[in-house]
Coordinates of C-alpha atoms in Angstrom, one line a residue:
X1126 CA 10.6 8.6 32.7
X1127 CA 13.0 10.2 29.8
X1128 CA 12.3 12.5 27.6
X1129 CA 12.5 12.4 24.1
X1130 CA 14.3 15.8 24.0
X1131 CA 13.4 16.8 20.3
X1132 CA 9.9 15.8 20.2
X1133 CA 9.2 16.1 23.7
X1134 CA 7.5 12.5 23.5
X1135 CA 8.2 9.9 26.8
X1136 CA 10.7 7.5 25.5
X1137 CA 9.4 5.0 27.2
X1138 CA 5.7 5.1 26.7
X1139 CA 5.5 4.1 23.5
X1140 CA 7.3 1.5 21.7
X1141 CA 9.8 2.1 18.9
X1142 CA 6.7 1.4 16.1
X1143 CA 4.7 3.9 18.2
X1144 CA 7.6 6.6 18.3
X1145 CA 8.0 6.0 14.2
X1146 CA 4.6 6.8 13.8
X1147 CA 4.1 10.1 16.2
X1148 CA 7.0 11.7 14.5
X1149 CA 6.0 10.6 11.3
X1150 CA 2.5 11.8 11.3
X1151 CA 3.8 14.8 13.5
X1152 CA 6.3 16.0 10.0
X1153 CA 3.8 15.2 7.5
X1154 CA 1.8 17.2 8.7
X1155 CA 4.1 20.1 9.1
X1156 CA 5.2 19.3 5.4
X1157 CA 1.7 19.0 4.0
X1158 CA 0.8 22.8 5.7
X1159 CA 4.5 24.2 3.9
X1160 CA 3.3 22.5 0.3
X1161 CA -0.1 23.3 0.8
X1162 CA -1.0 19.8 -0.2
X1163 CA -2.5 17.0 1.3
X1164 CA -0.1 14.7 3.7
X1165 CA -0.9 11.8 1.7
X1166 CA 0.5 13.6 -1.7
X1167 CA 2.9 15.0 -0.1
X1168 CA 4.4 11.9 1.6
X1169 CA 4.3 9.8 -1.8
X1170 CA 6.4 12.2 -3.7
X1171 CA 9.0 12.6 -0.7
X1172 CA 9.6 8.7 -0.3
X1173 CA 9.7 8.3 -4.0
X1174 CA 12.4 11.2 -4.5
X1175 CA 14.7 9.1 -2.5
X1176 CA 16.9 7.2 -4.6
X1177 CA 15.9 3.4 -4.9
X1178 CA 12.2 3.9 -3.5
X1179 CA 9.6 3.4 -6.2
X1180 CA 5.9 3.9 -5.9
X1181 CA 5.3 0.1 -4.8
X1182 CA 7.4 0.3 -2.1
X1183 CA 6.7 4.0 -1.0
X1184 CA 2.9 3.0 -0.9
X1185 CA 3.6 -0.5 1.4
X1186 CA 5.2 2.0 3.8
X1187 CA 2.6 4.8 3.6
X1188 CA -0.4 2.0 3.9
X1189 CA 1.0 -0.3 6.7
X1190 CA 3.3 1.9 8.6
X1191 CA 1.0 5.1 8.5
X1192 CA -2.4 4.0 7.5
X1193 CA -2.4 6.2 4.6
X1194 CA -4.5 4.6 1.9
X1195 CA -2.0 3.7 -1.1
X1196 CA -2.3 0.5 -2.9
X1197 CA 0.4 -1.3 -3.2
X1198 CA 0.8 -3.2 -6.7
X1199 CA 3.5 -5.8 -6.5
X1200 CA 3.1 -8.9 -9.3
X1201 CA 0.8 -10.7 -7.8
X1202 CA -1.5 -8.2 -7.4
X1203 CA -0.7 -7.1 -11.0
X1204 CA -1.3 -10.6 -11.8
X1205 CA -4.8 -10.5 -10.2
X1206 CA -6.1 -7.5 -11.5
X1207 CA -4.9 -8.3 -14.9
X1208 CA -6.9 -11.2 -14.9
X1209 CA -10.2 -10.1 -13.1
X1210 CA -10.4 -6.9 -15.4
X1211 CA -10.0 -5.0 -12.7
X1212 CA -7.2 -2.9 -14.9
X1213 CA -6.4 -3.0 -18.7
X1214 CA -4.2 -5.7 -19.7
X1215 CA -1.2 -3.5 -20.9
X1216 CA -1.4 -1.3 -17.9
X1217 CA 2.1 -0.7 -15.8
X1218 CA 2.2 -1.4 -12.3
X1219 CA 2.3 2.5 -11.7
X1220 CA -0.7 2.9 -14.0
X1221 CA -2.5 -0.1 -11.8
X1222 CA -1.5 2.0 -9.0
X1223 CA -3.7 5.5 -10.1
X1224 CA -6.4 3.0 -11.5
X1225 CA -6.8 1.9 -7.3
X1226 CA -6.5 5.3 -6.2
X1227 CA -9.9 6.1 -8.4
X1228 CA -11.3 2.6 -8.5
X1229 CA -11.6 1.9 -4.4
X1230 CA -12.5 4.1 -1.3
X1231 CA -9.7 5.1 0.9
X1232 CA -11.2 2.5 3.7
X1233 CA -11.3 -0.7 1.2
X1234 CA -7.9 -0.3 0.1
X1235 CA -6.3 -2.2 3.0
X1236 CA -8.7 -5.3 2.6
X1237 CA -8.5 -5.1 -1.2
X1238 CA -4.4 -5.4 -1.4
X1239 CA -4.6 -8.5 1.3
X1240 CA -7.1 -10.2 -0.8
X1241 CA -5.4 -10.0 -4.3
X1242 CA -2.3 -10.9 -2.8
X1243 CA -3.3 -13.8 -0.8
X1244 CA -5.1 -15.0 -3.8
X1245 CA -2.4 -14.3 -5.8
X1246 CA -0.1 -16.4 -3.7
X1247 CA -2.3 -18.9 -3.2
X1248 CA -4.3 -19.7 -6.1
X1249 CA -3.9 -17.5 -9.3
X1250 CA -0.4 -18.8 -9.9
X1251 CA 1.3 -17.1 -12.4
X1252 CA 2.7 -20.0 -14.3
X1253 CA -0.2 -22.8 -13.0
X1254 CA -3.0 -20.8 -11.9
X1255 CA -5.8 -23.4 -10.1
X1256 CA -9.1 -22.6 -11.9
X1257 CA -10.2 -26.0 -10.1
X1258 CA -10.6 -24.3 -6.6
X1259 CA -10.7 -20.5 -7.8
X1260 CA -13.9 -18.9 -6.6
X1261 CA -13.8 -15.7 -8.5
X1262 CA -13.2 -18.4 -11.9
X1263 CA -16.5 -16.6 -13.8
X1264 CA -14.9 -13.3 -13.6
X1265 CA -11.3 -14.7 -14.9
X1266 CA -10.0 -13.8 -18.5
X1267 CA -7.4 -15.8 -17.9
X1268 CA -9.6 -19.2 -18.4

């Protein structure tokens, strides 16, 4: 079987997903121990020094691609949380963003950014929300 000859990882054992994430956990960790921070911190502030990557899109890849708990705040989201009271009203998306880190454990973050966003998309329109089906209606200040 070949030989990664870098990493010294079988090429063919794991797919190319797999590879991405050995290597990737493999140098945060090397970066966390240089920074003396944790990986997590560490990892946000690299991907967001790179030119074009904001914190949204720096936190998708840290919480799908390396499990790392971020929360991703995209508008429907926003939208959401806006309206539940779950963050002020005239907070930014990056605010929204720190507000998650404090407001949910590391393990609910995952469920908690697939639920707003699939009820974003589904029923709390931003233009025509539908109060008639909404089951979390009693909590929205939208109404």
């Amino acid at each position: 079987m070949p030989w990664c000859r870098r990493r010294k990882l079988p090429v063919m054992a794991y797919s190319p997903i797999e590879q991405g994430r050995l290597l990737g956990h493999r140098a945060l960790a090397e970066i966390a121990a240089r920074h003396r921070a944790t990986p997590a911190q560490v990892a946000l502030a690299w991907l967001t020094a790179i030119g074009g990557i904001g914190v949204k899109t720096a936190s998708i890849v840290l919480l799908f691609c390396f499990g790392i708990p971020f929360m991703p705040v995209d508008r429907h989201v926003e939208r959401v949380s806006k309206r539940l009271g779950l963050v002020p009203a005239k907070s930014t998306p990056d605010d929204a963003h720190e507000i998650y880190g404090h407001l949910l454990p590391p393990e609910r973050i995952y469920e908690a950014h697939v639920n707003l966003i699939t009820h974003g998309r589904r029923l709390c329109h931003a233009l025509r929300p539908e109060h008639e089906r909404c089951p979390l209606i009693d909590r929205c200040r939208f109404v």
